XYZ file of C-alpha atoms in Angstrom:
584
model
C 16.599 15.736 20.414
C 18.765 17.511 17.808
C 22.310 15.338 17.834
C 25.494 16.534 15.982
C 25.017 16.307 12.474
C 21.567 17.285 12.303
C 22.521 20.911 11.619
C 24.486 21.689 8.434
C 26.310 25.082 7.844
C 24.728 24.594 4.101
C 21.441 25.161 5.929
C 20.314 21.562 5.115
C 18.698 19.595 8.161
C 19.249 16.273 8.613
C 17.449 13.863 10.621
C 17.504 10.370 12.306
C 15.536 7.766 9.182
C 12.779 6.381 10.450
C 13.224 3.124 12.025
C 12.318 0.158 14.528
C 12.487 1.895 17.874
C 10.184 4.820 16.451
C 13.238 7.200 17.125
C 12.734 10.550 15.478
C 8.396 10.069 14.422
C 8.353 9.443 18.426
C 10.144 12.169 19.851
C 7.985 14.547 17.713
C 4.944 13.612 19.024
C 3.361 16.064 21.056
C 0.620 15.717 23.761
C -2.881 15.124 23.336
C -2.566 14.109 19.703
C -6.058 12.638 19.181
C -7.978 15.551 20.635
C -5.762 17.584 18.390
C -6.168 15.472 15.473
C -9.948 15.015 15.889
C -10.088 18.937 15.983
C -8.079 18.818 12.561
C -10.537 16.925 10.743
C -14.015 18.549 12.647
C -14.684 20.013 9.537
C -14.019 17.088 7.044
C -16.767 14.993 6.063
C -16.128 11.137 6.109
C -15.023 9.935 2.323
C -13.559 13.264 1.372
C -10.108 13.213 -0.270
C -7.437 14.445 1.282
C -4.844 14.966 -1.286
C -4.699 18.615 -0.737
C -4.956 18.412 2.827
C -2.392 21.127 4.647
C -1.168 20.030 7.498
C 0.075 22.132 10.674
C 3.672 21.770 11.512
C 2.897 20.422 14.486
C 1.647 17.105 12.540
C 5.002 17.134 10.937
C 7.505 15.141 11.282
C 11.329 16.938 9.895
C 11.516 15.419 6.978
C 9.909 15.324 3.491
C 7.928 11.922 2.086
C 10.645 11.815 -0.916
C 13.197 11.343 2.460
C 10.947 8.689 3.479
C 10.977 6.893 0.246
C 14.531 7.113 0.052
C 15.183 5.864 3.211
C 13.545 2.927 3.410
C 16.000 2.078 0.520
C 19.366 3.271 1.701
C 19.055 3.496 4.883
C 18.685 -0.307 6.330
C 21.258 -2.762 8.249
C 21.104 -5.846 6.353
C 22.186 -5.027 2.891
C 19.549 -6.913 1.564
C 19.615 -5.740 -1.873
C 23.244 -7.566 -2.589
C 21.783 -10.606 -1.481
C 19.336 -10.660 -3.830
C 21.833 -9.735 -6.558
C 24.460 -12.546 -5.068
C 21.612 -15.597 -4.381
C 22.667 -18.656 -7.306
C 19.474 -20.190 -7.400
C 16.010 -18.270 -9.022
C 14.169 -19.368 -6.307
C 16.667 -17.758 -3.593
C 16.792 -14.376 -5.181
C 12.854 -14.498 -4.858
C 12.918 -15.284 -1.935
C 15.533 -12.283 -0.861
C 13.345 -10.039 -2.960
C 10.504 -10.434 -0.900
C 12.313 -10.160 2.009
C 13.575 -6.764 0.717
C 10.139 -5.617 -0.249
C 9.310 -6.177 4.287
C 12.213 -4.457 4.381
C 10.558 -1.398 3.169
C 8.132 -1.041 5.496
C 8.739 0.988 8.040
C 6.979 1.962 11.752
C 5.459 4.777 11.921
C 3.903 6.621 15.037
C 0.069 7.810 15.166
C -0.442 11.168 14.974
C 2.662 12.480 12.472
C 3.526 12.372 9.010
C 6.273 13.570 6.545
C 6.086 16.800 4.781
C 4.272 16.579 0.934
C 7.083 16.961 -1.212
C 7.140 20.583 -3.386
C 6.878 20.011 -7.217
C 10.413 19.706 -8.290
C 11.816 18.874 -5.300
C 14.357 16.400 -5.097
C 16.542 13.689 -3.198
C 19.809 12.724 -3.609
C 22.085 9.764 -1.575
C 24.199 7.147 -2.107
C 25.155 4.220 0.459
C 27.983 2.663 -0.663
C 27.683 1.624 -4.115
C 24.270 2.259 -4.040
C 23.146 6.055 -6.024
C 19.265 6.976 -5.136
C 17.765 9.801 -6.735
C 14.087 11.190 -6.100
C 12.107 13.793 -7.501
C 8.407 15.221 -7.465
C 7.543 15.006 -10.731
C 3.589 15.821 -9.927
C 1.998 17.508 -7.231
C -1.882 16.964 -7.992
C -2.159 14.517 -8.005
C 1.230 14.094 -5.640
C 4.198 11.764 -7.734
C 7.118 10.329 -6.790
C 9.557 9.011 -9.183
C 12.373 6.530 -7.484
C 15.257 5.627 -9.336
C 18.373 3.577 -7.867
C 21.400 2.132 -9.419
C 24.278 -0.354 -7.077
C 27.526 -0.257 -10.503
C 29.270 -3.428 -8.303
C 26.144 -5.331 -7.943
C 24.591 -4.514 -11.288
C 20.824 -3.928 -10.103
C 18.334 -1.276 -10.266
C 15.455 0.094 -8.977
C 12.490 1.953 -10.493
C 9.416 3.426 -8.887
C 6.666 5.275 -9.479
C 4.141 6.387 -6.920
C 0.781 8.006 -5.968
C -0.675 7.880 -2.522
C -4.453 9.197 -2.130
C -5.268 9.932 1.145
C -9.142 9.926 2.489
C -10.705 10.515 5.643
C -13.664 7.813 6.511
C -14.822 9.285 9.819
C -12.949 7.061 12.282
C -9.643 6.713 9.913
C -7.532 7.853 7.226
C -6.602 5.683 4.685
C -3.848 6.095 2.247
C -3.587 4.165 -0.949
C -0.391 3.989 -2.961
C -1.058 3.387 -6.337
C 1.789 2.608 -8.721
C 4.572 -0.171 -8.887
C 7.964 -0.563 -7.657
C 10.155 -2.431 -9.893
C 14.048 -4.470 -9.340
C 15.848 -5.485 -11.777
C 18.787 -7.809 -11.201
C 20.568 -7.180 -14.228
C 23.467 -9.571 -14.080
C 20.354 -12.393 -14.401
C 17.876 -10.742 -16.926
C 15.305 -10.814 -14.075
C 12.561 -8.109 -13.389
C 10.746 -7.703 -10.304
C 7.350 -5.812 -10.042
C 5.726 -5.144 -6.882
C 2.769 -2.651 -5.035
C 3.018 -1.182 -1.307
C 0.507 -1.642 1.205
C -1.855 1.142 2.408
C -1.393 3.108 5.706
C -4.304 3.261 7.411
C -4.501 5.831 10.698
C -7.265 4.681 12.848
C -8.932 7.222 15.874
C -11.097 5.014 17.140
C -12.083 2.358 19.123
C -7.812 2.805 19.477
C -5.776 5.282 17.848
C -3.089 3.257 15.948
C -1.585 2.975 12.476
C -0.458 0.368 10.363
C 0.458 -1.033 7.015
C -2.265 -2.957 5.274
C -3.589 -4.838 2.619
C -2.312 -6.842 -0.291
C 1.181 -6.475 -1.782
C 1.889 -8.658 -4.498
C 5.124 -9.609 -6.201
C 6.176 -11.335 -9.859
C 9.150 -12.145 -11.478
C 8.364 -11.063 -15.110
C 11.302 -13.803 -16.528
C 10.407 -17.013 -14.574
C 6.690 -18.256 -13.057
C 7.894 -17.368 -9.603
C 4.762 -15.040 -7.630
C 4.319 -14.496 -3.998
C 1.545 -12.704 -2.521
C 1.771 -11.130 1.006
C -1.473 -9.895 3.069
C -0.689 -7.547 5.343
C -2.773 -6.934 8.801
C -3.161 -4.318 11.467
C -5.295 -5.119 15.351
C -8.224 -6.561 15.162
C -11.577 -3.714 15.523
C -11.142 -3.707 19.154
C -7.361 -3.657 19.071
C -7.240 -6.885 20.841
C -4.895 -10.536 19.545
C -2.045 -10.356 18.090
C -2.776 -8.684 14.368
C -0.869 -6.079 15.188
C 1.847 -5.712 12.566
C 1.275 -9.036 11.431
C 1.763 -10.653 7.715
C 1.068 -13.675 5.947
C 1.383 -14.768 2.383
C 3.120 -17.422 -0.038
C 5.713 -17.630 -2.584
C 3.971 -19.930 -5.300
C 4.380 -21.147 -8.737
C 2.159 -18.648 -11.054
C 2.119 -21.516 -13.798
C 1.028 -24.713 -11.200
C -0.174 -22.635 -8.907
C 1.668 -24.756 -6.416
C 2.848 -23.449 -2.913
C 6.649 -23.780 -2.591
C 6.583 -21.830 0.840
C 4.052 -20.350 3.356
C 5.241 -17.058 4.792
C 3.619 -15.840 8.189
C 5.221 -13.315 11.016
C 5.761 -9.996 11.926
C 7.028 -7.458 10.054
C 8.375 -5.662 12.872
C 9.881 -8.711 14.044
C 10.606 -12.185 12.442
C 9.350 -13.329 9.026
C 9.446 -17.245 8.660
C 8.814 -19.202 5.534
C 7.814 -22.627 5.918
C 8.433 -25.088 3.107
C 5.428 -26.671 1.819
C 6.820 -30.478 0.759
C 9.238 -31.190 4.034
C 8.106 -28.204 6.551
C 11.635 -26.984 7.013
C 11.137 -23.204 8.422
C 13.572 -20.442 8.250
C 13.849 -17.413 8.743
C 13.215 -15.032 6.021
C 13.487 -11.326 7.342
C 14.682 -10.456 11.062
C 13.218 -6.783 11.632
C 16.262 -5.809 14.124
C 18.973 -6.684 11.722
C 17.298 -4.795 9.483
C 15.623 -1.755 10.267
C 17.204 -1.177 14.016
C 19.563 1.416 15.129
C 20.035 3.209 11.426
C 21.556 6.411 11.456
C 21.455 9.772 10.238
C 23.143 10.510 7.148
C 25.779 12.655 7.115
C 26.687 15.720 4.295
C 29.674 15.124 2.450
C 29.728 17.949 -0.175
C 27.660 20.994 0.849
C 28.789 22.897 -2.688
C 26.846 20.010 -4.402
C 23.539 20.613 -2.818
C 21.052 21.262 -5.165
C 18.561 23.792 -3.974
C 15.779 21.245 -5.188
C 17.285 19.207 -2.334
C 14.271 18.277 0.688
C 16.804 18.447 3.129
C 17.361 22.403 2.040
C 13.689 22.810 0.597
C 12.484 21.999 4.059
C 15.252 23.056 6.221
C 13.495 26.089 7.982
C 10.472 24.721 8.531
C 12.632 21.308 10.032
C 14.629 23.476 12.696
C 11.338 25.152 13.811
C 10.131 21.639 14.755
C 13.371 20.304 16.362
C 13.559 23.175 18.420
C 9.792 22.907 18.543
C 9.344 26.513 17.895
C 5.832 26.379 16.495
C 5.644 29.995 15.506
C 8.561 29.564 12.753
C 7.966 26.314 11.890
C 4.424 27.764 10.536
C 5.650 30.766 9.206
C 8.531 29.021 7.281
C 6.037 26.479 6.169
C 3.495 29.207 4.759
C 6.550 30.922 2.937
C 6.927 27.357 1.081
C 3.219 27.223 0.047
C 2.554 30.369 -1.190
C 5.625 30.139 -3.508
C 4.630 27.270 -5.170
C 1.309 28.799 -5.730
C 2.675 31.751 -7.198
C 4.942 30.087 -9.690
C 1.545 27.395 -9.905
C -0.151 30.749 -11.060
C 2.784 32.052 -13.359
C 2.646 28.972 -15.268
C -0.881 29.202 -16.043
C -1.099 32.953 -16.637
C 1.488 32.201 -19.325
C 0.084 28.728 -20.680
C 2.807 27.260 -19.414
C 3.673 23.398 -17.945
C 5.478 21.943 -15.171
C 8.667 19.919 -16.680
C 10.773 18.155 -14.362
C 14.656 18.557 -14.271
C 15.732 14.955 -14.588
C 12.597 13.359 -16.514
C 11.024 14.470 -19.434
C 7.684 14.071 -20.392
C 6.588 12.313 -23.493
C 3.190 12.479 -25.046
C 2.679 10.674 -27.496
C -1.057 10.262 -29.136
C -1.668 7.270 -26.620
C -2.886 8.798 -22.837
C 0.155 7.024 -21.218
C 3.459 9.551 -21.282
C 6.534 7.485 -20.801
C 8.692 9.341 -18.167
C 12.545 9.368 -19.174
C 15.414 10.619 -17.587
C 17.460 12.708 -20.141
C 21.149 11.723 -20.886
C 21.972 14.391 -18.302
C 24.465 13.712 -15.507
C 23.654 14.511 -11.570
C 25.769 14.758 -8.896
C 25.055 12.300 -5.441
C 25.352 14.646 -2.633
C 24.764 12.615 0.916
C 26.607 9.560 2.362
C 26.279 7.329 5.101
C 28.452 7.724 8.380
C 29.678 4.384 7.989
C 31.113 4.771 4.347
C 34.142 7.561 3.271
C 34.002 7.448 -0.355
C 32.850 10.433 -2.112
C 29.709 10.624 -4.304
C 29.795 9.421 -7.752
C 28.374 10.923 -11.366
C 26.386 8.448 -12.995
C 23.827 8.290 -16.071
C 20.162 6.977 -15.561
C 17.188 5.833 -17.546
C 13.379 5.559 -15.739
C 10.106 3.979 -16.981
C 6.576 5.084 -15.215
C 3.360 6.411 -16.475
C 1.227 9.059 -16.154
C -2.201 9.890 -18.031
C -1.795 13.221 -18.952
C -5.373 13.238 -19.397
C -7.266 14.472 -16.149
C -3.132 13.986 -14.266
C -4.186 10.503 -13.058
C -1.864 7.687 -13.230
C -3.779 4.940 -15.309
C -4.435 1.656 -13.529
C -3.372 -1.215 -14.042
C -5.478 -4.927 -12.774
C -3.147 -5.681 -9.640
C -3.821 -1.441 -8.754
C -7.765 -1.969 -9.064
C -7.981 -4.906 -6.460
C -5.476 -3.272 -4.190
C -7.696 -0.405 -4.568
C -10.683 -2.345 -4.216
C -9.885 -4.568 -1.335
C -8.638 -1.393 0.107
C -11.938 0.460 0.058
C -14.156 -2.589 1.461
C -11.781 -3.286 4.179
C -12.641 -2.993 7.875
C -16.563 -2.170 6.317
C -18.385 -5.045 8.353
C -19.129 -6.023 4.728
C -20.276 -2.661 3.707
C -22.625 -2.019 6.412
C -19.691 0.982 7.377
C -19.516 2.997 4.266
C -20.964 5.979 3.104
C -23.146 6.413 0.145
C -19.911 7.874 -1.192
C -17.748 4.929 -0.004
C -20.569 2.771 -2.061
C -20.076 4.520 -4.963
C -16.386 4.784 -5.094
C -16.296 0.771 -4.723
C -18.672 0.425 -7.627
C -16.748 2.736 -10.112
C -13.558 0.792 -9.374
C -15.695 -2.355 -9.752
C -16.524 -1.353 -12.910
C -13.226 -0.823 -14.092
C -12.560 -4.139 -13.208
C -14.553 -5.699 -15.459
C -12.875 -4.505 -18.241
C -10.202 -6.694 -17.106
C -12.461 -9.559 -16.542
C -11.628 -13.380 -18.118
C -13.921 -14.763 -21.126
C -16.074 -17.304 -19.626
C -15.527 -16.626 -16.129
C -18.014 -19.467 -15.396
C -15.250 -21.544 -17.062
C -12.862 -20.889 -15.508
C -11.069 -22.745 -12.452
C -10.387 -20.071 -10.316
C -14.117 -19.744 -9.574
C -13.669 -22.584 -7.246
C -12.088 -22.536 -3.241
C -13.083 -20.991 0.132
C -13.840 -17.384 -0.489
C -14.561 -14.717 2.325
C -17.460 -12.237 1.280
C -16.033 -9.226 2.339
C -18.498 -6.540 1.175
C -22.109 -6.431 -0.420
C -23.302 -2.791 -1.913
C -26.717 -4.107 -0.188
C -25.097 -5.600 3.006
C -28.110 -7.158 4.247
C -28.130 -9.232 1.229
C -25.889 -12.064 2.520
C -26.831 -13.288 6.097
C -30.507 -12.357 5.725
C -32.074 -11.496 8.804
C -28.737 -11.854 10.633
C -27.280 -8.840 8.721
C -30.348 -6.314 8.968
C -30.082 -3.764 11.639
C -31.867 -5.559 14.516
C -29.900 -8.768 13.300
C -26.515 -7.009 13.320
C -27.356 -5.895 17.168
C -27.935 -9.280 18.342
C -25.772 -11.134 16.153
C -22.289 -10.115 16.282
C -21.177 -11.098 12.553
C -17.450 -12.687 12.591
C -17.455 -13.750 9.108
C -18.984 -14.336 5.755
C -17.619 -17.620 4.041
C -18.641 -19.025 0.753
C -16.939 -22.501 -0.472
C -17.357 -23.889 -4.067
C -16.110 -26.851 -4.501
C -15.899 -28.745 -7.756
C -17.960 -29.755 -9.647
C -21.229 -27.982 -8.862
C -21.281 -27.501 -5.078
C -21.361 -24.223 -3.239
C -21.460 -23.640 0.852
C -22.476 -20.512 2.479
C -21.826 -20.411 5.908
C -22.437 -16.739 7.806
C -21.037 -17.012 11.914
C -21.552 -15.254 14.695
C -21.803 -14.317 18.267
C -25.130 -13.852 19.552
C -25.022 -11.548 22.719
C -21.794 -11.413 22.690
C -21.371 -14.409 24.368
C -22.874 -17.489 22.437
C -21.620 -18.473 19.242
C -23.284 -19.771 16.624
C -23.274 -20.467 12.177
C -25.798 -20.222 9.760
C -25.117 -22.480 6.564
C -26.542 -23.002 3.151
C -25.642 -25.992 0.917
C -26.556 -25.868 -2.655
C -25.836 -26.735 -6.568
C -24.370 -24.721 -9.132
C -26.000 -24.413 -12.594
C -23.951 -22.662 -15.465
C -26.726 -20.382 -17.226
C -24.380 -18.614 -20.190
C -20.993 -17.347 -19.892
C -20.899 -15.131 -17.078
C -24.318 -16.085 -14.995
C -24.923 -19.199 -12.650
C -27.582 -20.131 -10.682
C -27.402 -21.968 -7.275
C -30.283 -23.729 -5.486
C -30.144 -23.600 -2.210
C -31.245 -26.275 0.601
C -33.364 -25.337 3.639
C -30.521 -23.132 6.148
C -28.942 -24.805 9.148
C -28.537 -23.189 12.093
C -26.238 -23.985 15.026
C -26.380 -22.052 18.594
C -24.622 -23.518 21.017
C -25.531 -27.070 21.543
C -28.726 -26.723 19.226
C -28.413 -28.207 15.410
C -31.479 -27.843 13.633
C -33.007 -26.820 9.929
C -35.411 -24.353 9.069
C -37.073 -22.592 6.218
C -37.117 -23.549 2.847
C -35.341 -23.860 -0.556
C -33.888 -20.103 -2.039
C -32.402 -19.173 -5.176
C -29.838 -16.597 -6.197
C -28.217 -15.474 -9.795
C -25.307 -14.220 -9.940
C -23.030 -12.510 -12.768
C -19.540 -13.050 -12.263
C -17.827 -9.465 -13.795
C -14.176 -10.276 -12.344
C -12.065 -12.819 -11.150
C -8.463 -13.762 -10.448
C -5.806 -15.816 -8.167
C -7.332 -12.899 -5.357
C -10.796 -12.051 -5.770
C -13.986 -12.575 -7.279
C -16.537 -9.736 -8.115
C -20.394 -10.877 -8.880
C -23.606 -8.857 -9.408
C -26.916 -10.229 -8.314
C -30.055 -10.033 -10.601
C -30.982 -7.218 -8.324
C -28.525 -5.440 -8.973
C -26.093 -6.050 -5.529
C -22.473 -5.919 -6.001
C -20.394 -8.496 -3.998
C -16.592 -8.898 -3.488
C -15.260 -11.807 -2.490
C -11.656 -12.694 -1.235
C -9.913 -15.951 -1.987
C -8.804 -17.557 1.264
C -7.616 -20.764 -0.341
């Protein structure tokens, strides 16, 4: 596996970027991974968080997750990034933008992962005219800070990130919470963006995938798009594998200008919603195929800070698959930083990083800055000659330095959210745990929440109801645990439809084999600002060729505590807590 190059006389270890054929995550793979992994996590109970999780080498992959998040901007095929710089029309650069945001997304292979980046550690590369520096600027919780200049193309690129890992019994889900922005400077425009979750599943299939909601706003014009990202279905059957749809709209309208639908890994399309015209927006193998390993160009400039050096013992141990020094070299790392961890505390001391400093002013937020310090780009591409460049750099994030949790913002809760409640069966899933951690982000929420939500047009479309904290509360009978046994749910729909009608509509599978719905038509009464009522008619229930009514009239009440373009968050007078999804 190790090809020329990987193996610096510096000591730094380089390795192939992570990319469409699987390439370096695949060749490290050993045998037996689930039985391994299960044996990891025998001791972890389902909802715990795994943020300070250690993982053996032989989980690792060489490289560190500051690598990772530098590669998936410098090291790609299509140099999207000028493109979006070099489009003419608004509309064309937002289009490229998205298609750089895919771009990002990488495959990765079940059963490895990227080393946690050290506090302090650091990544430097440039690709051309492109300059990327990276730095841990938190360890608990775990930050990276991203920032990216291209001089000949005038753009740059600032991130901020936090991923939270937890286990939930049959997968690990991690959450990245923060926002990446773009800023094409030669236009005054300013793109902000989230990344979809990873989520490692063991069973029914070991997989993983990227998933969930990414959305993405141009702060200077009304151009949004918003992008759903989907992994295989619960039995790992269809085609969801790697799969994405979304739309690039206008925010002020809310009119559809294109539909987007593909696969990441493969082709993107966007269809235009007036004439139909499709093209193609991203094309995976341009993009993300045969990328190669960077190359050192100035081993005096390596910083020791620099993951390539940081990590370089522990990297060779795993390339030569050595297992014994791998762990050893790994253990040396660990119990350094929690000796200088210690030092700092035994002294009253606090981390600062070397190319931010931290602000704190009275407010909780602390504005991270880079100081008017120069650094020095130490790795190139093999394709490219020219020799690293000094430049000066400026970054914007936030941190709470109260409890060292980055503060949320709206877009972060429903990611978050949606996040939590996905793949639940509506909440039947979770742990009492997984319940409450829904709720207290739920809550949050509200603060965010609309005056007069009742009022407000985005109450009305199709909707899915994707959880209930009470998840036999919607379906009935159908949903309680006999119910659930007999009736395979396939999916909770609720329609409300101007001015005052709402649809239920709960189908199914009944033995596996015969399919059936169970709908509810009723009328909406506004009761104050946040409360309606709806009446509904007797049920109607469909089995096969049968069509018939039953039952009598119900009524529910429901407080409406959120709501946006996405979803819709209501609280029964008993006290259930509902999320529902906006399908159109």
């Amino acid at each position: 596996m190790v090809t020329e190059g990987n193996f610096q006389d510096s000591g730094v270890v380089l390795t192939p970027p992570l990319c469409l054929e699987g390439g370096l995550a695949a060749e490290c793979r050993t045998p037996n991974m689930l039985q391994r992994i299960l044996s990891l996590f025998k001791n972890v109970r389902p909802g715990s968080d795994l943020t300070r999780f250690e993982l053996p080498p032989l989980f690792n992959v060489p490289k560190s997750q500051l690598q990772c998040y530098g590669e998936s901007v410098y090291c790609i095929g299509e140099d999207i990034l000028s493109k979006c710089s070099n489009s003419k029309g608004n509309l064309e650069r937002f289009a490229n933008v998205v298609a750089w945001s895919l771009s990002t997304n990488r495959p990765l292979i079940f059963g490895v992962a990227p080393f946690n980046p050290v506090l302090g550690e650091t990544h430097h590369a440039s690709c051309g005219t492109l300059n990327v520096l990276l730095e841990q600027v938190s360890h608990h919780p775990p930050v990276s800070a991203l920032h990216a200049t291209n001089e000949k193309e005038n753009l740059e690129l600032v991130w901020c990130q936090n991923a939270n890992a937890k286990f939930h019994g049959a997968s690990v889900e991690v959450v990245v919470h923060g926002k990446r922005q773009l800023n094409l400077l030669n236009f005054g425009e300013h793109y902000e963006m989230n990344a979809p979750s990873l989520l490692i599943r063991f069973f029914p299939f070991p997989g993983v995938d990227w998933v969930g909601n990414v959305r993405i706003k141009c702060k200077d014009t009304s151009l949004e798009a918003n992008l759903c990202y989907k992994g295989n279905s619960l039995l790992g059957l269809g085609g969801g594998s790697r799969f994405v749809e979304g739309k690039i709209f206008d925010s002020l309208s809310m009119e559809t200008i294109y539909d987007i639908e593909g696969h990441w890994d493969r082709v993107v399309t966007m269809t235009d919603a007036q004439s139909g015209e499709k093209k193609v927006l991203f094309n995976a193998k341009e993009a993300i195929s045969n990328l190669k390993t960077p190359i050192l160009q100035d081993p005096k400039g390596v910083l020791p800070t620099e993951s390539a050096l940081v990590w370089s013992e522990v990297s060779q141990g795993i390339l030569t698959k050595n297992w014994e020094k791998a762990k050893a070299a790994k253990k040396d790392i660990e119990e350094r930083e929690r000796k200088l961890a210690r030092e700092r505390k035994s002294i009253g001391d606090s981390w600062v990083p070397k190319n931010l400093e931290i602000r704190k002013p009275k407010t909780l937020i602390s504005p991270f800055n880079f100081r008017p310090s120069n650094w020095t780009l130490n790795l190139s591409f093999q394709s490219h000659n020219h020799h690293p460049k000094i430049i000066k750099s400026r970054i914007a994030a936030s941190l709470s330095t109260a409890a060292e949790q980055i503060r949320a913002s709206p877009d972060d809760l429903v990611a978050s959210i949606l996040s939590k409640v996905r793949e639940t069966d509506g909440g039947v899933s979770l742990t009492k745990e997984g319940h409450e951690e829904v709720a207290e982000v739920a809550q949050q929420l509200t603060k965010f929440c609309v005056d007069e939500p009742v009022k407000n047009p985005l109450i009305f479309g199709v909707w899915d109801v994707i959880y209930c904290s009470r998840p036999t509360s919607p379906g009935g009978g159908y949903r309680s645990t006999i119910g659930r046994f007999v009736f395979k749910t396939k999916e909770m729909v609720q329609v409300v439809e101007a001015p005052d009608t709402v649809r239920n509509m709960v189908s199914f599978s009944a033995f596996g084999f015969l399919d059936g719905e169970v709908s509810l038509k009723g009328k909406l009464k506004v009761l104050d600002d946040k409360w309606i009522q709806v009446i509904f008619e007797a049920p109607k229930l469909k089995v096969g060729a049968l069509d018939f009514q039953y039952g009598g009239e119900s009524e529910v009440k429901l407080e409406i505590t959120y709501i946006d373009e996405k979803i819709r968050l209501g609280k029964g007078s008993r006290g259930s807590l509902f999320v529902f999804q906006r399908r159109r």
